Coordinates of C-alpha atoms in Angstrom, one line a residue:
X1 CA -11.4 74.7 19.2
X2 CA -14.9 74.7 20.9
X3 CA -13.2 74.9 24.3
X4 CA -11.3 78.1 23.7
X5 CA -11.7 80.5 26.5
X6 CA -12.3 84.2 26.0
X7 CA -9.0 86.1 26.3
X8 CA -8.6 88.4 29.2
X9 CA -6.2 91.0 27.8
X10 CA -6.9 93.1 24.7
X11 CA -4.9 95.1 22.3
X12 CA -4.2 98.5 23.8
X13 CA -5.0 100.1 20.4
X14 CA -7.3 97.7 18.6
X15 CA -7.3 99.7 15.4
X16 CA -6.2 97.5 12.4
X17 CA -7.9 99.3 9.5
X18 CA -6.1 99.3 6.2
X19 CA -6.8 103.0 5.7
X20 CA -7.2 105.4 7.3
X21 CA -4.8 103.6 9.6
X22 CA -4.1 103.9 13.3
X23 CA -2.2 107.0 14.4
X24 CA 1.4 106.8 15.6
X25 CA 1.9 105.5 19.2
X26 CA 1.4 108.2 21.7
X27 CA -0.6 110.5 19.4
X28 CA -2.9 113.0 21.0
X29 CA -5.0 115.8 19.5
X30 CA -2.7 118.3 21.2
X31 CA 0.0 117.3 18.7
X32 CA -1.9 119.6 16.4
X33 CA -2.0 122.7 18.6
X34 CA 0.5 124.6 16.5
X35 CA -1.5 124.1 13.3
X36 CA -2.2 127.2 11.3
X37 CA -6.0 127.0 11.5
X38 CA -7.8 130.1 10.3
X39 CA -4.7 131.1 8.3
X40 CA -4.2 131.1 4.6
X41 CA -2.1 128.4 3.1
X42 CA -0.8 131.1 0.8
X43 CA 0.5 133.2 3.7
X44 CA 4.2 133.2 4.3
X45 CA 3.7 131.0 7.4
X46 CA 1.4 128.6 5.5
X47 CA 3.8 128.2 2.6
X48 CA 6.6 127.6 5.1
X49 CA 4.8 124.7 6.7
X50 CA 3.9 123.2 3.3
X51 CA 7.4 123.6 2.1
X52 CA 8.7 121.9 5.3
X53 CA 6.4 118.9 4.6
X54 CA 7.8 118.6 1.1
X55 CA 11.4 119.0 2.3
X56 CA 11.1 116.5 5.2
X57 CA 9.5 114.0 2.8
X58 CA 12.4 114.3 0.4
X59 CA 14.9 113.9 3.3
X60 CA 13.3 110.9 5.1
X61 CA 12.8 109.0 1.8
X62 CA 16.4 109.7 0.7
X63 CA 15.2 110.6 -2.8
X64 CA 17.7 110.4 -5.6
X65 CA 19.0 113.7 -7.0
X66 CA 16.5 115.6 -9.3
X67 CA 13.4 113.9 -7.9
X68 CA 10.6 116.4 -7.0
X69 CA 7.8 116.2 -4.4
X70 CA 4.3 117.7 -4.5
X71 CA 1.3 117.7 -2.2
X72 CA -1.8 117.2 -4.3
X73 CA -5.5 116.8 -3.7
X74 CA -7.5 113.6 -3.6
X75 CA -5.3 111.3 -1.5
X76 CA -3.4 108.6 -3.4
X77 CA -6.2 108.3 -5.9
X78 CA -5.9 111.9 -6.9
X79 CA -2.1 111.7 -7.1
X80 CA -2.1 108.7 -9.4
X81 CA -4.9 110.1 -11.5
X82 CA -3.1 113.4 -11.8
X83 CA 0.0 111.6 -13.0
X84 CA -1.9 109.5 -15.6
X85 CA -3.7 112.5 -17.0
X86 CA -0.5 114.5 -17.4
X87 CA 2.0 111.9 -18.5
X88 CA 0.4 109.0 -20.4
X89 CA -0.2 108.9 -24.1
X90 CA 3.3 109.5 -25.6
X91 CA 3.8 105.7 -26.0
X92 CA 2.0 102.5 -25.3
X93 CA 1.3 101.4 -21.8
X94 CA 1.6 98.1 -19.9
X95 CA -0.8 98.0 -16.9
X96 CA -0.4 95.4 -14.2
X97 CA -3.5 94.7 -12.0
X98 CA -3.9 92.1 -9.2
X99 CA -6.1 94.1 -6.8
X100 CA -9.0 96.4 -6.8
X101 CA -7.0 99.6 -7.2
X102 CA -4.7 98.3 -9.9
X103 CA -7.9 97.4 -11.8
X104 CA -9.1 101.0 -11.2
X105 CA -6.1 102.3 -13.0
X106 CA -6.5 99.8 -15.8
X107 CA -10.1 100.8 -16.2
X108 CA -9.2 104.5 -16.3
X109 CA -6.5 104.1 -18.9
X110 CA -8.8 102.1 -21.2
X111 CA -12.2 103.6 -20.5
X112 CA -11.5 107.3 -19.6
X113 CA -8.2 108.2 -21.3
X114 CA -8.9 105.7 -24.1
X115 CA -5.2 105.1 -24.9
X116 CA -5.1 103.2 -28.2
X117 CA -2.1 100.9 -27.2
X118 CA -2.7 99.2 -23.8
X119 CA -1.6 95.8 -22.7
X120 CA -3.2 94.5 -19.6
X121 CA -1.6 91.9 -17.3
X122 CA -4.0 90.8 -14.5
X123 CA -3.6 88.3 -11.7
X124 CA -6.2 86.5 -9.7
X125 CA -6.6 87.4 -6.0
X126 CA -3.5 86.0 -4.3
X127 CA -1.2 86.0 -7.3
X128 CA 0.9 88.4 -9.3
X129 CA 0.8 88.5 -13.1
X130 CA 3.9 87.4 -14.9
X131 CA 6.4 90.3 -14.4
X132 CA 8.8 88.9 -17.0
X133 CA 6.6 89.8 -19.9
X134 CA 6.5 93.6 -19.1
X135 CA 8.0 95.8 -21.9
X136 CA 9.8 98.8 -20.5
X137 CA 10.1 100.5 -23.8
X138 CA 6.5 101.4 -22.9
X139 CA 5.0 103.1 -19.8
X140 CA 4.4 100.7 -17.0
X141 CA 1.8 101.1 -14.3
X142 CA 1.5 98.9 -11.1
X143 CA 0.8 98.9 -7.4
X144 CA 3.8 98.0 -5.3
X145 CA 1.5 96.4 -2.7
X146 CA -2.1 95.4 -3.5
X147 CA -3.9 96.7 -0.4
X148 CA -7.0 94.6 -1.1
X149 CA -5.2 91.3 -1.7
X150 CA -2.1 91.6 0.5
X151 CA 0.1 90.7 -2.6
X152 CA 3.2 92.8 -3.3
X153 CA 6.0 92.7 -5.8
X154 CA 8.9 91.0 -4.1
X155 CA 11.4 93.7 -5.1
X156 CA 12.3 96.1 -7.9
X157 CA 14.9 93.9 -9.7
X158 CA 12.4 93.3 -12.5
X159 CA 12.6 97.0 -13.5
X160 CA 15.6 97.9 -15.7
X161 CA 17.7 101.0 -15.1
X162 CA 17.9 101.7 -18.9
X163 CA 14.1 101.7 -19.4
X164 CA 12.7 104.0 -22.2
X165 CA 9.2 104.3 -20.8
X166 CA 8.1 105.8 -17.5
X167 CA 7.3 103.5 -14.5
X168 CA 4.3 104.6 -12.5
X169 CA 4.0 103.1 -9.0
X170 CA 1.0 103.4 -6.6
X171 CA 3.0 102.9 -3.4
X172 CA 0.4 104.0 -0.9
X173 CA 0.2 100.9 1.2
X174 CA 3.9 100.0 0.7
X175 CA 5.9 103.1 1.4
X176 CA 7.5 103.4 4.9
X177 CA 6.9 99.6 5.2
X178 CA 8.5 97.9 2.2
X179 CA 12.0 98.2 0.8
X180 CA 11.5 100.3 -2.4
X181 CA 14.3 101.4 -4.6
X182 CA 12.8 104.7 -5.7
X183 CA 15.5 105.0 -8.4
X184 CA 13.5 102.3 -10.2
X185 CA 10.4 104.5 -10.2
X186 CA 9.5 107.6 -12.2
X187 CA 6.1 108.4 -10.8
X188 CA 5.5 107.4 -7.1
X189 CA 2.3 108.2 -5.3
X190 CA 1.0 107.7 -1.7
X191 CA -1.3 109.2 0.9
X192 CA -0.8 110.4 4.4
X193 CA -3.6 108.1 5.7
X194 CA -1.7 104.8 5.2
X195 CA 1.7 103.8 6.6
X196 CA 2.1 107.0 8.7
X197 CA -1.5 107.0 10.0
X198 CA -2.2 110.5 8.7
X199 CA -5.6 112.0 7.8
X200 CA -7.3 111.5 4.4
X201 CA -7.8 113.8 1.4
X202 CA -4.1 114.7 0.7
X203 CA -1.9 112.8 -1.7
X204 CA 1.8 112.9 -2.4
X205 CA 3.3 112.9 -5.9
X206 CA 7.0 112.2 -6.5
X207 CA 8.4 112.6 -10.0
X208 CA 11.8 111.5 -11.4
X209 CA 13.9 113.8 -13.7
X210 CA 12.7 111.6 -16.6
X211 CA 9.0 112.2 -15.7
X212 CA 9.7 115.9 -15.3
X213 CA 11.3 115.9 -18.8
X214 CA 8.1 114.5 -20.2
X215 CA 6.1 117.2 -18.6
X216 CA 8.2 119.7 -20.5
X217 CA 8.2 117.9 -23.9
X218 CA 4.8 116.3 -24.1
X219 CA 1.2 117.6 -24.0
X220 CA -1.6 115.0 -24.0
X221 CA -4.4 115.1 -26.5
X222 CA -7.1 115.5 -23.8
X223 CA -7.8 118.6 -21.7
X224 CA -6.4 118.6 -18.1
X225 CA -8.8 119.6 -15.3
X226 CA -7.5 122.5 -13.2
X227 CA -7.2 120.2 -10.2
X228 CA -4.7 118.0 -12.1
X229 CA -2.7 120.7 -13.9
X230 CA 1.1 120.7 -13.5
X231 CA 1.9 122.8 -16.5
X232 CA 0.9 126.0 -18.3
X233 CA 2.0 127.7 -21.5
X234 CA 5.3 128.6 -19.9
X235 CA 6.1 125.0 -18.8
X236 CA 6.1 123.2 -15.5
X237 CA 4.4 124.9 -12.6
X238 CA 7.5 124.6 -10.3
X239 CA 5.7 126.2 -7.4
X240 CA 3.7 123.0 -7.0
X241 CA 6.9 121.2 -6.0
X242 CA 7.7 123.9 -3.4
X243 CA 4.6 123.4 -1.3
X244 CA 2.3 125.7 -3.3
X245 CA -0.6 123.4 -3.5
X246 CA -3.0 123.3 -6.5
X247 CA -6.0 123.8 -4.2
X248 CA -6.6 124.5 -0.5
X249 CA -5.2 121.9 1.9
X250 CA -6.2 121.4 5.5
X251 CA -3.5 122.9 7.7
X252 CA -4.6 120.6 10.5
X253 CA -3.8 117.7 8.2
X254 CA -0.5 119.2 7.2
X255 CA 0.5 119.6 10.9
X256 CA -0.5 116.0 11.5
X257 CA 1.7 114.8 8.6
X258 CA 4.6 116.8 10.0
X259 CA 4.1 115.2 13.4
X260 CA 4.1 111.7 11.8
X261 CA 7.3 112.5 9.9
X262 CA 9.0 113.7 13.1
X263 CA 7.9 110.5 14.8
X264 CA 9.4 108.5 11.9
X265 CA 12.6 110.5 12.0
X266 CA 12.9 109.6 15.7
X267 CA 12.8 105.9 14.8
X268 CA 15.9 106.4 12.6
X269 CA 13.9 107.2 9.4
X270 CA 12.5 104.9 6.9
X271 CA 14.6 101.9 8.1
X272 CA 12.9 102.3 11.5
X273 CA 9.4 102.3 10.1
X274 CA 10.1 99.3 7.8
X275 CA 11.5 97.4 10.9
X276 CA 8.3 98.1 12.8
X277 CA 6.1 96.8 10.0
X278 CA 8.2 93.7 9.5
X279 CA 8.1 92.9 13.3
X280 CA 4.2 93.1 13.4
X281 CA 3.6 91.2 10.1
X282 CA 6.1 88.5 11.1
X283 CA 4.1 87.8 14.3
X284 CA 0.9 87.6 12.3
X285 CA 2.3 85.3 9.6
X286 CA 3.9 83.0 12.2
X287 CA 0.4 82.7 13.8
X288 CA -1.1 82.0 10.4
X289 CA 1.4 79.3 9.7
X290 CA 0.4 77.4 12.9
X291 CA -3.4 78.1 12.6
X292 CA -5.3 75.5 10.5
X293 CA -8.4 77.6 9.9
X294 CA -6.8 80.5 8.1
X295 CA -4.2 80.9 5.3
X296 CA -2.6 83.9 3.6
X297 CA -4.3 85.1 0.5
X298 CA -0.9 85.7 -1.1
X299 CA 0.1 82.3 -2.5
X300 CA 3.9 83.0 -2.8
X301 CA 5.6 83.8 0.5
X302 CA 7.9 86.3 -1.3
X303 CA 4.8 88.3 -2.3
X304 CA 3.2 88.6 1.1
X305 CA 2.6 92.1 2.2
X306 CA 4.2 93.6 5.4
X307 CA 1.2 95.9 5.8
X308 CA -2.2 94.7 4.6
X309 CA -2.1 91.1 5.6
X310 CA -5.0 89.4 3.8
X311 CA -6.3 86.0 5.0
X312 CA -8.8 83.5 3.6
X313 CA -10.6 80.9 5.5
X314 CA -8.8 77.5 5.1
X315 CA -10.6 75.0 7.3
X316 CA -11.9 72.4 4.7
X317 CA -15.5 72.3 6.1
X318 CA -15.7 76.1 5.8
X319 CA -13.7 76.4 2.6
X320 CA -16.1 73.9 0.9
X321 CA -19.2 75.7 2.2
X322 CA -21.0 78.3 0.1
X323 CA -19.7 81.8 -0.2
X324 CA -22.7 83.1 1.7
X325 CA -21.7 80.9 4.7
X326 CA -18.1 82.2 4.6
X327 CA -19.3 85.8 4.4
X328 CA -21.6 85.2 7.4
X329 CA -18.6 83.8 9.4
X330 CA -16.5 86.8 8.4
X331 CA -19.2 89.3 9.3
X332 CA -20.1 87.7 12.6
X333 CA -16.4 87.5 13.6
X334 CA -15.9 91.1 12.8
X335 CA -19.0 92.2 14.7
X336 CA -18.1 90.1 17.7
X337 CA -14.6 91.5 17.9
X338 CA -15.9 95.0 17.5
X339 CA -18.5 94.5 20.2
X340 CA -15.6 93.3 22.5
X341 CA -13.4 96.3 21.4
X342 CA -10.7 93.7 20.5
X343 CA -10.4 94.6 16.9
X344 CA -11.9 97.1 14.5
X345 CA -12.2 97.1 10.7
X346 CA -10.6 93.7 9.9
X347 CA -13.0 92.3 7.3
X348 CA -11.6 91.3 3.9
X349 CA -12.1 93.9 1.3
X350 CA -15.3 93.7 -0.6
X351 CA -15.0 91.4 -3.7
X352 CA -12.1 89.5 -2.2
X353 CA -12.4 85.9 -0.9
X354 CA -14.1 86.0 2.5
X355 CA -11.7 86.2 5.4
X356 CA -9.8 88.8 7.3
X357 CA -7.4 91.7 6.6
X358 CA -5.2 93.1 9.4
X359 CA -3.0 96.2 8.9
X360 CA 0.6 95.8 10.2
X361 CA 2.0 99.2 9.1
X362 CA 4.6 101.1 11.0
X363 CA 2.1 102.9 13.3
X364 CA 0.8 99.5 14.6
X365 CA 2.6 98.1 17.8
X366 CA 3.7 94.5 17.6
X367 CA 2.4 94.0 21.1
X368 CA -1.1 94.8 19.8
X369 CA -0.8 92.2 17.1
X370 CA 0.3 89.7 19.7
X371 CA -2.7 90.5 21.9
X372 CA -5.0 90.3 18.9
X373 CA -4.1 86.7 18.0
X374 CA -6.0 84.8 20.8
X375 CA -9.0 86.9 20.1
X376 CA -9.1 85.8 16.5
X377 CA -9.0 82.1 17.6
X378 CA -11.7 82.7 20.1
X379 CA -14.0 84.6 17.7
X380 CA -13.6 82.0 15.0
X381 CA -14.3 79.1 17.4
X382 CA -17.4 80.9 18.7
X383 CA -18.8 81.7 15.2
X384 CA -17.9 78.6 13.2
X385 CA -19.9 76.2 15.3
X386 CA -23.2 77.9 14.6
X387 CA -22.4 78.6 10.9
X388 CA -21.5 75.0 10.1
X389 CA -24.3 73.4 12.0
X390 CA -26.9 75.7 10.4

C-alpha cells in the first residue's frame, strides 16, 4: 500500500455528493433557457408547466390508478412533515428508524405531534430493525433507503396488501434507483435534488386512494400550518394535485426537473435509471469486496443501497484506533481528494462511523466510479501512514 502511485486519470465529473446530487450527464445551464423566469406560477403558462411536471411524474413512475401527485415546499423533509401533520393520529403508529432521517421522523411523531400510541423500532448503523414485528393495523413510517447509513429495505414483500393502516415511505434516496412497488405505499415522498440531480427546496408528495380517503374523513387534533394545508372546510384542495402549489415555486427549478424527467424518459423510464444506479454501485461494491481497508456499513448484502454507498474503515490497525484518529483519516482523505479534484463530498455523514459515502444514483456515470477507485486507494495509503505512526 505505501508504494501506490498517484493515478493519472480522474473522474470526468468528480461529484459524488449524496444530495444535492450531480446533474444528469450533459447538463448545461442553457437547458433552462425556456424557464418562465419573471412570470407568475399562477399564470396559465406557469400552471401548465407545473401540471406537466405532475403528469410526467405520474407517467414515468407508472403510478397505480387513483394515486395523486403534488409539488410541495421544503424538499423531501417538507413533503414528509406535511404528510405526518395531515394524516397521523387516527390510529397508533409504528415508526422504523435506522438512519438520521428516520430518527427525525420518530422524534417529530413523539416530541412534536405527541401521538399517544407510538411504537419505535430502531436499528444500529448498518442494520435494519426487525421488519417482522411491524403491525399494519397501525400507521407505519419508514425510509426505504437510509441515506446516512446506506441501509435499505430489501423489498416491499413485508408490507401486506390488506393493511388497515397507512404506510408512509420517505423514498428520497431510493426512488429512480431501487425497485419500489408503489402499490405497497400510501404516502411516498422524495425531492428533486436526489436521484435526478435536481435543485433543492421542492418536494414531491404521492398519495394513494386510501390516504386521500383519510384526508376526507379525518381531521387531526392539532392546527395545520398554511404551508402544510391540503384541506379546507369543503374537503381536499384538489388543485394542489393539479400543479397549483401551496406557495411560490422556483420556475427555474421546475424547468430543471422537467429536463431531468425528459432525460430519464430517454433512458427508457424508471427501468433505465435503476439500471444506471445498479451498474455504478456494483462497481463500487466489487471494489469494496477486494479492498481490505474498507467495508460496507450495511451488514447484510440484501440491504446495501444502490445510491448512498456508505463505508467504514476496516483495516484492524485503524479500526482499533480511537475515533478521533479515524475521523482524522476521513477528513484528511476527503481534503486530499478535493484538492486533487478527484472527488467531492464523500465523507461519512456526521454521527455515523468514520468512513466514506459515495453516491451512485442514476445521474452518476459508472465510468466516473471506475476512475474514482484508484484515487481512493491512493488517498488512503497516503493518509494512513502518518495517522498510524503519530
